[in-house]
Amino acid sequence: MLDSKTQSGEDSLHLSQAETDAILATVNEQLGLKSFNPDDQELLKQMIESMGDARGMVRLSFAEALGKVGKPATPLLMEAVANHPNPVVRRASAKTLTLIADPIAVPTLVNALLNDEDTVVKTSAVGGLAKIGEAAVPALLKILASTEYPESAKGHAVWALGFIGAEAKEHLYREINSDSADVRAAVVGAIAKIAEEGTEEGAFHILVNALTDSSLMVRCEAASALGSLAYQPAIPNLVELLHHADWETRKAAALALMKIGDRAALEPLQAALTKEEEAGVQAVIKLAMSQIERQLEEDSW
């Protein structure tokens, strides 16, 4: 790895490791004594520059210190994420913004997620968006609705929405009617996280309704979620999907019924099997029946 003098690029403050250690000691002392001046722009810049140090623990120590400084450090961290030539500093700055969770950083973090060449910067940026929470939700949904952004960025956005969970519920409930199937599928996944918390019965209703969505992706996402949540009231709706025209939807319904594991699904599964012509779906239905029967036997003990 490059030493601290060269790895930060030509705009670097050219701090040696000894200088970096001295800055860290000073910062920690001031924070401990509560005498740190958050308006000291030069010191904040030195702290950010020091996150290009070759030593991981030193970078972490500066990130934690900046996290304690909080929102006064946000503008300089945003500048570093957006423009610093050293990816190590950009990564650490994005991670530090995650600690601070200042909503004003949302546009900068979105830009990093979509445009930075470094994959670690991208993942650090989406972590920051997830930690910021509700204020980041509109931007995340905009990524999902766009046809311009890569699937990797959309995958990150889906993860962030799931992490935010119930805090984003008002946005999510509204976007379940989005024109974009990608958005609806992501919303279903995020709502599943809310349902898992058990505080929103409305979340389950949305998941059940999504079983009849016009998009295969949304239907399968909803079926998978209801199966993982073992939501027994959804059994009649999933049974109905066993006769859907699309074979992947039928397969998803059978898998969901298997996960729920209720005796009430056995007869409908058997009836569906007699009519099923797709070999892959037949295999899944047989597996579902076998698993449910095995579980019932185990429960009887």
PDB file of C-alpha atoms in Angstrom:
ATOM      1  CA  MET A   1       0.000   0.000   0.000  1.00  0.00           C
ATOM      2  CA  LEU A   2       1.208   3.522  -0.712  1.00  0.00           C
ATOM      3  CA  ASP A   3       2.477   5.585   2.164  1.00  0.00           C
ATOM      4  CA  SER A   4       0.471   8.479   3.542  1.00  0.00           C
ATOM      5  CA  LYS A   5       2.461  11.066   1.623  1.00  0.00           C
ATOM      6  CA  THR A   6       1.687   9.707  -1.827  1.00  0.00           C
ATOM      7  CA  GLN A   7      -1.633   7.928  -1.619  1.00  0.00           C
ATOM      8  CA  SER A   8      -3.735  11.058  -1.166  1.00  0.00           C
ATOM      9  CA  GLY A   9      -2.881  12.689  -4.508  1.00  0.00           C
ATOM     10  CA  GLU A  10      -1.431  16.043  -5.387  1.00  0.00           C
ATOM     11  CA  ASP A  11      -4.025  17.978  -3.376  1.00  0.00           C
ATOM     12  CA  SER A  12      -2.946  16.199  -0.202  1.00  0.00           C
ATOM     13  CA  LEU A  13      -1.741  18.045   2.866  1.00  0.00           C
ATOM     14  CA  HIS A  14       1.236  15.637   2.750  1.00  0.00           C
ATOM     15  CA  LEU A  15       0.948  14.502   6.352  1.00  0.00           C
ATOM     16  CA  SER A  16       3.517  12.055   7.642  1.00  0.00           C
ATOM     17  CA  GLN A  17       2.472   9.274   9.976  1.00  0.00           C
ATOM     18  CA  ALA A  18       4.092  11.134  12.862  1.00  0.00           C
ATOM     19  CA  GLU A  19       2.086  14.259  12.035  1.00  0.00           C
ATOM     20  CA  THR A  20      -1.062  12.180  11.708  1.00  0.00           C
ATOM     21  CA  ASP A  21      -0.474  10.592  15.120  1.00  0.00           C
ATOM     22  CA  ALA A  22       0.090  14.019  16.663  1.00  0.00           C
ATOM     23  CA  ILE A  23      -3.174  15.339  15.195  1.00  0.00           C
ATOM     24  CA  LEU A  24      -5.071  12.312  16.477  1.00  0.00           C
ATOM     25  CA  ALA A  25      -3.650  12.755  19.970  1.00  0.00           C
ATOM     26  CA  THR A  26      -4.606  16.428  19.977  1.00  0.00           C
ATOM     27  CA  VAL A  27      -8.112  15.742  18.702  1.00  0.00           C
ATOM     28  CA  ASN A  28      -8.767  12.984  21.234  1.00  0.00           C
ATOM     29  CA  GLU A  29      -7.504  15.176  24.053  1.00  0.00           C
ATOM     30  CA  GLN A  30      -9.734  18.063  23.015  1.00  0.00           C
ATOM     31  CA  LEU A  31     -12.754  15.801  22.609  1.00  0.00           C
ATOM     32  CA  GLY A  32     -12.091  14.289  26.016  1.00  0.00           C
ATOM     33  CA  LEU A  33     -11.875  17.729  27.609  1.00  0.00           C
ATOM     34  CA  LYS A  34     -14.853  18.955  25.555  1.00  0.00           C
ATOM     35  CA  SER A  35     -12.675  21.785  24.257  1.00  0.00           C
ATOM     36  CA  PHE A  36     -12.767  20.795  20.584  1.00  0.00           C
ATOM     37  CA  ASN A  37     -13.674  23.705  18.320  1.00  0.00           C
ATOM     38  CA  PRO A  38     -16.001  22.402  15.576  1.00  0.00           C
ATOM     39  CA  ASP A  39     -15.490  25.633  13.646  1.00  0.00           C
ATOM     40  CA  ASP A  40     -11.770  24.974  13.188  1.00  0.00           C
ATOM     41  CA  GLN A  41     -11.906  24.239   9.472  1.00  0.00           C
ATOM     42  CA  GLU A  42      -8.181  23.599   9.137  1.00  0.00           C
ATOM     43  CA  LEU A  43      -8.179  20.983  11.855  1.00  0.00           C
ATOM     44  CA  LEU A  44     -11.239  19.292  10.357  1.00  0.00           C
ATOM     45  CA  LYS A  45      -9.506  19.211   6.963  1.00  0.00           C
ATOM     46  CA  GLN A  46      -6.418  17.659   8.560  1.00  0.00           C
ATOM     47  CA  MET A  47      -8.589  15.014  10.223  1.00  0.00           C
ATOM     48  CA  ILE A  48     -10.229  14.132   6.916  1.00  0.00           C
ATOM     49  CA  GLU A  49      -6.890  14.049   5.132  1.00  0.00           C
ATOM     50  CA  SER A  50      -5.574  11.750   7.848  1.00  0.00           C
ATOM     51  CA  MET A  51      -8.178   9.184   6.854  1.00  0.00           C
ATOM     52  CA  GLY A  52      -5.895   8.442   3.915  1.00  0.00           C
ATOM     53  CA  ASP A  53      -3.380   6.942   6.342  1.00  0.00           C
ATOM     54  CA  ALA A  54      -2.122   3.462   5.471  1.00  0.00           C
ATOM     55  CA  ARG A  55      -3.108   2.166   8.936  1.00  0.00           C
ATOM     56  CA  GLY A  56      -6.677   0.972   9.231  1.00  0.00           C
ATOM     57  CA  MET A  57      -6.991   1.617  12.967  1.00  0.00           C
ATOM     58  CA  VAL A  58      -5.805   5.188  12.488  1.00  0.00           C
ATOM     59  CA  ARG A  59      -8.443   5.752   9.788  1.00  0.00           C
ATOM     60  CA  LEU A  60     -11.078   4.290  12.089  1.00  0.00           C
ATOM     61  CA  SER A  61      -9.974   6.494  14.984  1.00  0.00           C
ATOM     62  CA  PHE A  62     -10.322   9.648  12.874  1.00  0.00           C
ATOM     63  CA  ALA A  63     -13.711   8.508  11.556  1.00  0.00           C
ATOM     64  CA  GLU A  64     -14.949   7.961  15.109  1.00  0.00           C
ATOM     65  CA  ALA A  65     -13.582  11.343  16.182  1.00  0.00           C
ATOM     66  CA  LEU A  66     -15.309  13.073  13.273  1.00  0.00           C
ATOM     67  CA  GLY A  67     -18.456  11.164  14.158  1.00  0.00           C
ATOM     68  CA  LYS A  68     -18.281  12.754  17.613  1.00  0.00           C
ATOM     69  CA  VAL A  69     -17.803  16.181  16.052  1.00  0.00           C
ATOM     70  CA  GLY A  70     -21.002  15.495  14.137  1.00  0.00           C
ATOM     71  CA  LYS A  71     -22.816  17.806  11.740  1.00  0.00           C
ATOM     72  CA  PRO A  72     -20.203  20.610  11.695  1.00  0.00           C
ATOM     73  CA  ALA A  73     -17.947  18.147   9.856  1.00  0.00           C
ATOM     74  CA  THR A  74     -20.581  17.183   7.271  1.00  0.00           C
ATOM     75  CA  PRO A  75     -19.803  19.800   4.553  1.00  0.00           C
ATOM     76  CA  LEU A  76     -16.095  18.955   4.469  1.00  0.00           C
ATOM     77  CA  LEU A  77     -16.835  15.224   4.451  1.00  0.00           C
ATOM     78  CA  MET A  78     -19.261  15.746   1.577  1.00  0.00           C
ATOM     79  CA  GLU A  79     -16.556  17.618  -0.337  1.00  0.00           C
ATOM     80  CA  ALA A  80     -14.133  14.743   0.274  1.00  0.00           C
ATOM     81  CA  VAL A  81     -16.649  12.118  -0.897  1.00  0.00           C
ATOM     82  CA  ALA A  82     -17.360  14.101  -4.033  1.00  0.00           C
ATOM     83  CA  ASN A  83     -13.901  15.233  -5.057  1.00  0.00           C
ATOM     84  CA  HIS A  84     -10.995  13.737  -3.133  1.00  0.00           C
ATOM     85  CA  PRO A  85      -8.550  12.023  -5.517  1.00  0.00           C
ATOM     86  CA  ASN A  86      -7.757   9.276  -3.029  1.00  0.00           C
ATOM     87  CA  PRO A  87     -10.410   6.531  -2.907  1.00  0.00           C
ATOM     88  CA  VAL A  88      -9.278   5.593   0.610  1.00  0.00           C
ATOM     89  CA  VAL A  89     -10.284   9.055   1.836  1.00  0.00           C
ATOM     90  CA  ARG A  90     -13.546   8.931  -0.115  1.00  0.00           C
ATOM     91  CA  ARG A  91     -14.383   5.562   1.433  1.00  0.00           C
ATOM     92  CA  ALA A  92     -13.603   6.704   4.960  1.00  0.00           C
ATOM     93  CA  SER A  93     -15.488   9.979   4.482  1.00  0.00           C
ATOM     94  CA  ALA A  94     -18.595   8.150   3.265  1.00  0.00           C
ATOM     95  CA  LYS A  95     -18.383   5.781   6.234  1.00  0.00           C
ATOM     96  CA  THR A  96     -18.032   8.771   8.568  1.00  0.00           C
ATOM     97  CA  LEU A  97     -21.138  10.352   7.061  1.00  0.00           C
ATOM     98  CA  THR A  98     -22.864   7.099   8.002  1.00  0.00           C
ATOM     99  CA  LEU A  99     -21.920   7.754  11.622  1.00  0.00           C
ATOM    100  CA  ILE A 100     -23.207  11.333  11.478  1.00  0.00           C
ATOM    101  CA  ALA A 101     -26.379  10.590   9.435  1.00  0.00           C
ATOM    102  CA  ASP A 102     -26.913  14.212   8.393  1.00  0.00           C
ATOM    103  CA  PRO A 103     -29.755  14.506   5.831  1.00  0.00           C
ATOM    104  CA  ILE A 104     -27.949  17.272   3.912  1.00  0.00           C
ATOM    105  CA  ALA A 105     -25.496  14.607   2.712  1.00  0.00           C
ATOM    106  CA  VAL A 106     -28.150  12.715   0.728  1.00  0.00           C
ATOM    107  CA  PRO A 107     -27.397  14.245  -2.729  1.00  0.00           C
ATOM    108  CA  THR A 108     -23.653  13.729  -2.292  1.00  0.00           C
ATOM    109  CA  LEU A 109     -24.087  10.121  -1.214  1.00  0.00           C
ATOM    110  CA  VAL A 110     -26.497   9.412  -4.073  1.00  0.00           C
ATOM    111  CA  ASN A 111     -23.997  10.853  -6.531  1.00  0.00           C
ATOM    112  CA  ALA A 112     -21.261   8.651  -5.065  1.00  0.00           C
ATOM    113  CA  LEU A 113     -23.491   5.573  -5.264  1.00  0.00           C
ATOM    114  CA  LEU A 114     -24.274   6.230  -8.904  1.00  0.00           C
ATOM    115  CA  ASN A 115     -21.006   7.623 -10.213  1.00  0.00           C
ATOM    116  CA  ASP A 116     -17.965   6.812  -8.087  1.00  0.00           C
ATOM    117  CA  GLU A 117     -15.580   4.379  -9.761  1.00  0.00           C
ATOM    118  CA  ASP A 118     -14.698   2.674  -6.483  1.00  0.00           C
ATOM    119  CA  THR A 119     -17.060  -0.117  -5.384  1.00  0.00           C
ATOM    120  CA  VAL A 120     -16.266   0.375  -1.690  1.00  0.00           C
ATOM    121  CA  VAL A 121     -17.186   4.047  -1.955  1.00  0.00           C
ATOM    122  CA  LYS A 122     -20.500   2.987  -3.509  1.00  0.00           C
ATOM    123  CA  THR A 123     -21.311   0.545  -0.708  1.00  0.00           C
ATOM    124  CA  SER A 124     -20.199   3.045   1.936  1.00  0.00           C
ATOM    125  CA  ALA A 125     -22.437   5.675   0.353  1.00  0.00           C
ATOM    126  CA  VAL A 126     -25.504   3.451   0.387  1.00  0.00           C
ATOM    127  CA  GLY A 127     -24.755   2.608   4.015  1.00  0.00           C
ATOM    128  CA  GLY A 128     -24.887   6.310   4.749  1.00  0.00           C
ATOM    129  CA  LEU A 129     -28.198   6.678   2.936  1.00  0.00           C
ATOM    130  CA  ALA A 130     -29.651   3.771   4.883  1.00  0.00           C
ATOM    131  CA  LYS A 131     -28.534   5.261   8.192  1.00  0.00           C
ATOM    132  CA  ILE A 132     -29.935   8.701   7.333  1.00  0.00           C
ATOM    133  CA  GLY A 133     -33.327   7.023   7.020  1.00  0.00           C
ATOM    134  CA  GLU A 134     -36.562   8.633   5.894  1.00  0.00           C
ATOM    135  CA  ALA A 135     -34.881  11.697   4.362  1.00  0.00           C
ATOM    136  CA  ALA A 136     -33.088   9.398   1.903  1.00  0.00           C
ATOM    137  CA  VAL A 137     -36.174   7.439   0.825  1.00  0.00           C
ATOM    138  CA  PRO A 138     -37.353   9.710  -2.052  1.00  0.00           C
ATOM    139  CA  ALA A 139     -33.877   9.614  -3.612  1.00  0.00           C
ATOM    140  CA  LEU A 140     -33.691   5.830  -3.271  1.00  0.00           C
ATOM    141  CA  LEU A 141     -37.101   5.405  -4.874  1.00  0.00           C
ATOM    142  CA  LYS A 142     -36.048   7.721  -7.700  1.00  0.00           C
ATOM    143  CA  ILE A 143     -33.081   5.427  -8.414  1.00  0.00           C
ATOM    144  CA  LEU A 144     -35.400   2.446  -8.627  1.00  0.00           C
ATOM    145  CA  ALA A 145     -37.841   4.209 -10.930  1.00  0.00           C
ATOM    146  CA  SER A 146     -35.171   5.315 -13.400  1.00  0.00           C
ATOM    147  CA  THR A 147     -34.200   3.354 -16.491  1.00  0.00           C
ATOM    148  CA  GLU A 148     -30.791   5.062 -16.575  1.00  0.00           C
ATOM    149  CA  TYR A 149     -29.151   3.436 -13.569  1.00  0.00           C
ATOM    150  CA  PRO A 150     -27.470   0.012 -13.413  1.00  0.00           C
ATOM    151  CA  GLU A 151     -28.984  -2.962 -11.622  1.00  0.00           C
ATOM    152  CA  SER A 152     -26.188  -2.839  -9.064  1.00  0.00           C
ATOM    153  CA  ALA A 153     -27.278   0.642  -7.962  1.00  0.00           C
ATOM    154  CA  LYS A 154     -30.894  -0.500  -7.798  1.00  0.00           C
ATOM    155  CA  GLY A 155     -29.862  -3.491  -5.706  1.00  0.00           C
ATOM    156  CA  HIS A 156     -28.135  -1.175  -3.265  1.00  0.00           C
ATOM    157  CA  ALA A 157     -31.247   1.012  -3.134  1.00  0.00           C
ATOM    158  CA  VAL A 158     -33.445  -2.007  -2.391  1.00  0.00           C
ATOM    159  CA  TRP A 159     -31.160  -2.993   0.469  1.00  0.00           C
ATOM    160  CA  ALA A 160     -31.216   0.529   1.908  1.00  0.00           C
ATOM    161  CA  LEU A 161     -35.012   0.705   1.807  1.00  0.00           C
ATOM    162  CA  GLY A 162     -35.220  -2.617   3.624  1.00  0.00           C
ATOM    163  CA  PHE A 163     -32.779  -1.352   6.254  1.00  0.00           C
ATOM    164  CA  ILE A 164     -34.778   1.843   6.783  1.00  0.00           C
ATOM    165  CA  GLY A 165     -37.949  -0.204   7.256  1.00  0.00           C
ATOM    166  CA  ALA A 166     -40.857   1.250   9.223  1.00  0.00           C
ATOM    167  CA  GLU A 167     -39.391   4.742   9.200  1.00  0.00           C
ATOM    168  CA  ALA A 168     -40.066   4.823   5.459  1.00  0.00           C
ATOM    169  CA  LYS A 169     -43.563   3.360   5.622  1.00  0.00           C
ATOM    170  CA  GLU A 170     -45.498   6.437   4.454  1.00  0.00           C
ATOM    171  CA  HIS A 171     -43.368   6.693   1.315  1.00  0.00           C
ATOM    172  CA  LEU A 172     -43.509   2.946   0.723  1.00  0.00           C
ATOM    173  CA  TYR A 173     -47.258   2.640   1.130  1.00  0.00           C
ATOM    174  CA  ARG A 174     -47.705   5.412  -1.412  1.00  0.00           C
ATOM    175  CA  GLU A 175     -45.243   3.935  -3.907  1.00  0.00           C
ATOM    176  CA  ILE A 176     -46.834   0.484  -3.938  1.00  0.00           C
ATOM    177  CA  ASN A 177     -48.949   1.964  -6.753  1.00  0.00           C
ATOM    178  CA  SER A 178     -45.936   3.175  -8.743  1.00  0.00           C
ATOM    179  CA  ASP A 179     -45.960   2.712 -12.513  1.00  0.00           C
ATOM    180  CA  SER A 180     -42.532   1.062 -12.200  1.00  0.00           C
ATOM    181  CA  ALA A 181     -42.494  -2.679 -11.486  1.00  0.00           C
ATOM    182  CA  ASP A 182     -38.964  -2.286 -10.099  1.00  0.00           C
ATOM    183  CA  VAL A 183     -40.230   0.212  -7.546  1.00  0.00           C
ATOM    184  CA  ARG A 184     -43.220  -1.933  -6.594  1.00  0.00           C
ATOM    185  CA  ALA A 185     -41.015  -5.012  -6.137  1.00  0.00           C
ATOM    186  CA  ALA A 186     -38.557  -3.061  -3.999  1.00  0.00           C
ATOM    187  CA  VAL A 187     -41.412  -1.635  -1.956  1.00  0.00           C
ATOM    188  CA  VAL A 188     -42.772  -5.141  -1.359  1.00  0.00           C
ATOM    189  CA  GLY A 189     -39.364  -6.239  -0.099  1.00  0.00           C
ATOM    190  CA  ALA A 190     -39.098  -3.249   2.212  1.00  0.00           C
ATOM    191  CA  ILE A 191     -42.662  -3.658   3.471  1.00  0.00           C
ATOM    192  CA  ALA A 192     -41.829  -7.262   4.303  1.00  0.00           C
ATOM    193  CA  LYS A 193     -39.227  -5.896   6.728  1.00  0.00           C
ATOM    194  CA  ILE A 194     -41.901  -3.719   8.319  1.00  0.00           C
ATOM    195  CA  ALA A 195     -44.277  -6.685   8.569  1.00  0.00           C
ATOM    196  CA  GLU A 196     -41.515  -8.691  10.211  1.00  0.00           C
ATOM    197  CA  GLU A 197     -41.392  -6.137  13.009  1.00  0.00           C
ATOM    198  CA  GLY A 198     -45.017  -7.025  13.730  1.00  0.00           C
ATOM    199  CA  THR A 199     -46.268  -3.505  14.384  1.00  0.00           C
ATOM    200  CA  GLU A 200     -48.099  -2.820  11.121  1.00  0.00           C
ATOM    201  CA  GLU A 201     -50.979  -5.106  10.168  1.00  0.00           C
ATOM    202  CA  GLY A 202     -51.441  -2.954   7.090  1.00  0.00           C
ATOM    203  CA  ALA A 203     -48.079  -4.176   5.839  1.00  0.00           C
ATOM    204  CA  PHE A 204     -49.442  -7.724   5.572  1.00  0.00           C
ATOM    205  CA  HIS A 205     -52.486  -6.515   3.640  1.00  0.00           C
ATOM    206  CA  ILE A 206     -50.231  -4.801   1.113  1.00  0.00           C
ATOM    207  CA  LEU A 207     -48.183  -7.975   0.676  1.00  0.00           C
ATOM    208  CA  VAL A 208     -51.317 -10.059   0.119  1.00  0.00           C
ATOM    209  CA  ASN A 209     -52.673  -7.557  -2.405  1.00  0.00           C
ATOM    210  CA  ALA A 210     -49.337  -7.631  -4.231  1.00  0.00           C
ATOM    211  CA  LEU A 211     -49.932 -11.306  -5.048  1.00  0.00           C
ATOM    212  CA  THR A 212     -52.267 -10.114  -7.807  1.00  0.00           C
ATOM    213  CA  ASP A 213     -49.868  -7.523  -9.231  1.00  0.00           C
ATOM    214  CA  SER A 214     -49.519  -7.439 -13.019  1.00  0.00           C
ATOM    215  CA  SER A 215     -45.752  -7.960 -12.700  1.00  0.00           C
ATOM    216  CA  LEU A 216     -44.295 -11.437 -12.237  1.00  0.00           C
ATOM    217  CA  MET A 217     -41.429  -9.932 -10.250  1.00  0.00           C
ATOM    218  CA  VAL A 218     -43.776  -8.270  -7.774  1.00  0.00           C
ATOM    219  CA  ARG A 219     -45.986 -11.359  -7.379  1.00  0.00           C
ATOM    220  CA  CYS A 220     -42.991 -13.584  -6.675  1.00  0.00           C
ATOM    221  CA  GLU A 221     -41.497 -11.076  -4.247  1.00  0.00           C
ATOM    222  CA  ALA A 222     -44.786 -10.913  -2.345  1.00  0.00           C
ATOM    223  CA  ALA A 223     -45.193 -14.691  -2.267  1.00  0.00           C
ATOM    224  CA  SER A 224     -41.641 -15.151  -1.019  1.00  0.00           C
ATOM    225  CA  ALA A 225     -42.158 -12.539   1.687  1.00  0.00           C
ATOM    226  CA  LEU A 226     -45.410 -14.057   2.922  1.00  0.00           C
ATOM    227  CA  GLY A 227     -43.820 -17.491   2.989  1.00  0.00           C
ATOM    228  CA  SER A 228     -40.820 -16.283   4.956  1.00  0.00           C
ATOM    229  CA  LEU A 229     -43.144 -14.518   7.381  1.00  0.00           C
ATOM    230  CA  ALA A 230     -45.265 -17.709   7.678  1.00  0.00           C
ATOM    231  CA  TYR A 231     -48.376 -15.587   7.333  1.00  0.00           C
ATOM    232  CA  GLN A 232     -51.207 -18.118   7.537  1.00  0.00           C
ATOM    233  CA  PRO A 233     -54.046 -15.751   6.518  1.00  0.00           C
ATOM    234  CA  ALA A 234     -52.396 -15.572   3.074  1.00  0.00           C
ATOM    235  CA  ILE A 235     -52.891 -19.307   2.424  1.00  0.00           C
ATOM    236  CA  PRO A 236     -56.151 -18.911   0.401  1.00  0.00           C
ATOM    237  CA  ASN A 237     -54.521 -16.243  -1.767  1.00  0.00           C
ATOM    238  CA  LEU A 238     -51.447 -18.382  -2.356  1.00  0.00           C
ATOM    239  CA  VAL A 239     -53.629 -21.395  -3.165  1.00  0.00           C
ATOM    240  CA  GLU A 240     -55.367 -19.298  -5.802  1.00  0.00           C
ATOM    241  CA  LEU A 241     -51.955 -18.529  -7.336  1.00  0.00           C
ATOM    242  CA  LEU A 242     -51.325 -22.250  -7.797  1.00  0.00           C
ATOM    243  CA  HIS A 243     -53.595 -21.937 -10.832  1.00  0.00           C
ATOM    244  CA  HIS A 244     -52.066 -18.758 -12.274  1.00  0.00           C
ATOM    245  CA  ALA A 245     -51.297 -18.759 -15.999  1.00  0.00           C
ATOM    246  CA  ASP A 246     -47.627 -18.030 -15.331  1.00  0.00           C
ATOM    247  CA  TRP A 247     -45.614 -21.061 -14.192  1.00  0.00           C
ATOM    248  CA  GLU A 248     -43.074 -19.042 -12.180  1.00  0.00           C
ATOM    249  CA  THR A 249     -45.928 -17.536 -10.185  1.00  0.00           C
ATOM    250  CA  ARG A 250     -47.299 -21.021  -9.484  1.00  0.00           C
ATOM    251  CA  LYS A 251     -43.849 -22.140  -8.371  1.00  0.00           C
ATOM    252  CA  ALA A 252     -43.473 -19.139  -6.051  1.00  0.00           C
ATOM    253  CA  ALA A 253     -46.881 -19.865  -4.514  1.00  0.00           C
ATOM    254  CA  ALA A 254     -45.980 -23.505  -3.852  1.00  0.00           C
ATOM    255  CA  LEU A 255     -42.695 -22.508  -2.221  1.00  0.00           C
ATOM    256  CA  ALA A 256     -44.486 -19.968  -0.030  1.00  0.00           C
ATOM    257  CA  LEU A 257     -47.034 -22.565   1.082  1.00  0.00           C
ATOM    258  CA  MET A 258     -44.174 -24.922   1.899  1.00  0.00           C
ATOM    259  CA  LYS A 259     -42.549 -22.298   4.123  1.00  0.00           C
ATOM    260  CA  ILE A 260     -45.813 -21.573   5.919  1.00  0.00           C
ATOM    261  CA  GLY A 261     -46.163 -25.311   6.517  1.00  0.00           C
ATOM    262  CA  ASP A 262     -49.869 -25.470   7.278  1.00  0.00           C
ATOM    263  CA  ARG A 263     -51.944 -28.643   6.898  1.00  0.00           C
ATOM    264  CA  ALA A 264     -54.621 -26.647   5.077  1.00  0.00           C
ATOM    265  CA  ALA A 265     -52.310 -26.338   2.046  1.00  0.00           C
ATOM    266  CA  LEU A 266     -51.916 -30.098   1.461  1.00  0.00           C
ATOM    267  CA  GLU A 267     -55.197 -30.765  -0.333  1.00  0.00           C
ATOM    268  CA  PRO A 268     -54.951 -27.713  -2.630  1.00  0.00           C
ATOM    269  CA  LEU A 269     -51.356 -28.631  -3.465  1.00  0.00           C
ATOM    270  CA  GLN A 270     -52.415 -32.160  -4.368  1.00  0.00           C
ATOM    271  CA  ALA A 271     -55.230 -30.817  -6.544  1.00  0.00           C
ATOM    272  CA  ALA A 272     -52.832 -28.439  -8.280  1.00  0.00           C
ATOM    273  CA  LEU A 273     -50.355 -31.250  -8.876  1.00  0.00           C
ATOM    274  CA  THR A 274     -52.909 -33.269 -10.838  1.00  0.00           C
ATOM    275  CA  LYS A 275     -53.384 -30.363 -13.242  1.00  0.00           C
ATOM    276  CA  GLU A 276     -49.795 -29.086 -13.399  1.00  0.00           C
ATOM    277  CA  GLU A 277     -48.029 -29.677 -16.710  1.00  0.00           C
ATOM    278  CA  GLU A 278     -44.728 -27.864 -16.006  1.00  0.00           C
ATOM    279  CA  ALA A 279     -42.165 -30.360 -14.727  1.00  0.00           C
ATOM    280  CA  GLY A 280     -40.314 -27.782 -12.640  1.00  0.00           C
ATOM    281  CA  VAL A 281     -43.494 -26.721 -10.874  1.00  0.00           C
ATOM    282  CA  GLN A 282     -44.526 -30.360 -10.332  1.00  0.00           C
ATOM    283  CA  ALA A 283     -41.231 -30.967  -8.556  1.00  0.00           C
ATOM    284  CA  VAL A 284     -41.709 -27.957  -6.294  1.00  0.00           C
ATOM    285  CA  ILE A 285     -45.286 -28.924  -5.417  1.00  0.00           C
ATOM    286  CA  LYS A 286     -44.147 -32.440  -4.511  1.00  0.00           C
ATOM    287  CA  LEU A 287     -41.360 -30.992  -2.388  1.00  0.00           C
ATOM    288  CA  ALA A 288     -43.796 -28.629  -0.667  1.00  0.00           C
ATOM    289  CA  MET A 289     -46.172 -31.460   0.184  1.00  0.00           C
ATOM    290  CA  SER A 290     -43.332 -33.623   1.447  1.00  0.00           C
ATOM    291  CA  GLN A 291     -41.948 -30.850   3.649  1.00  0.00           C
ATOM    292  CA  ILE A 292     -45.341 -29.999   5.131  1.00  0.00           C
ATOM    293  CA  GLU A 293     -46.093 -33.649   5.889  1.00  0.00           C
ATOM    294  CA  ARG A 294     -42.686 -34.101   7.500  1.00  0.00           C
ATOM    295  CA  GLN A 295     -43.194 -31.007   9.638  1.00  0.00           C
ATOM    296  CA  LEU A 296     -46.608 -32.226  10.737  1.00  0.00           C
ATOM    297  CA  GLU A 297     -45.085 -35.566  11.759  1.00  0.00           C
ATOM    298  CA  GLU A 298     -42.411 -33.825  13.775  1.00  0.00           C
ATOM    299  CA  ASP A 299     -44.951 -31.573  15.442  1.00  0.00           C
ATOM    300  CA  SER A 300     -47.041 -34.587  16.423  1.00  0.00           C
ATOM    301  CA  TRP A 301     -44.191 -35.752  18.641  1.00  0.00           C
TER     302      TRP A 301
END
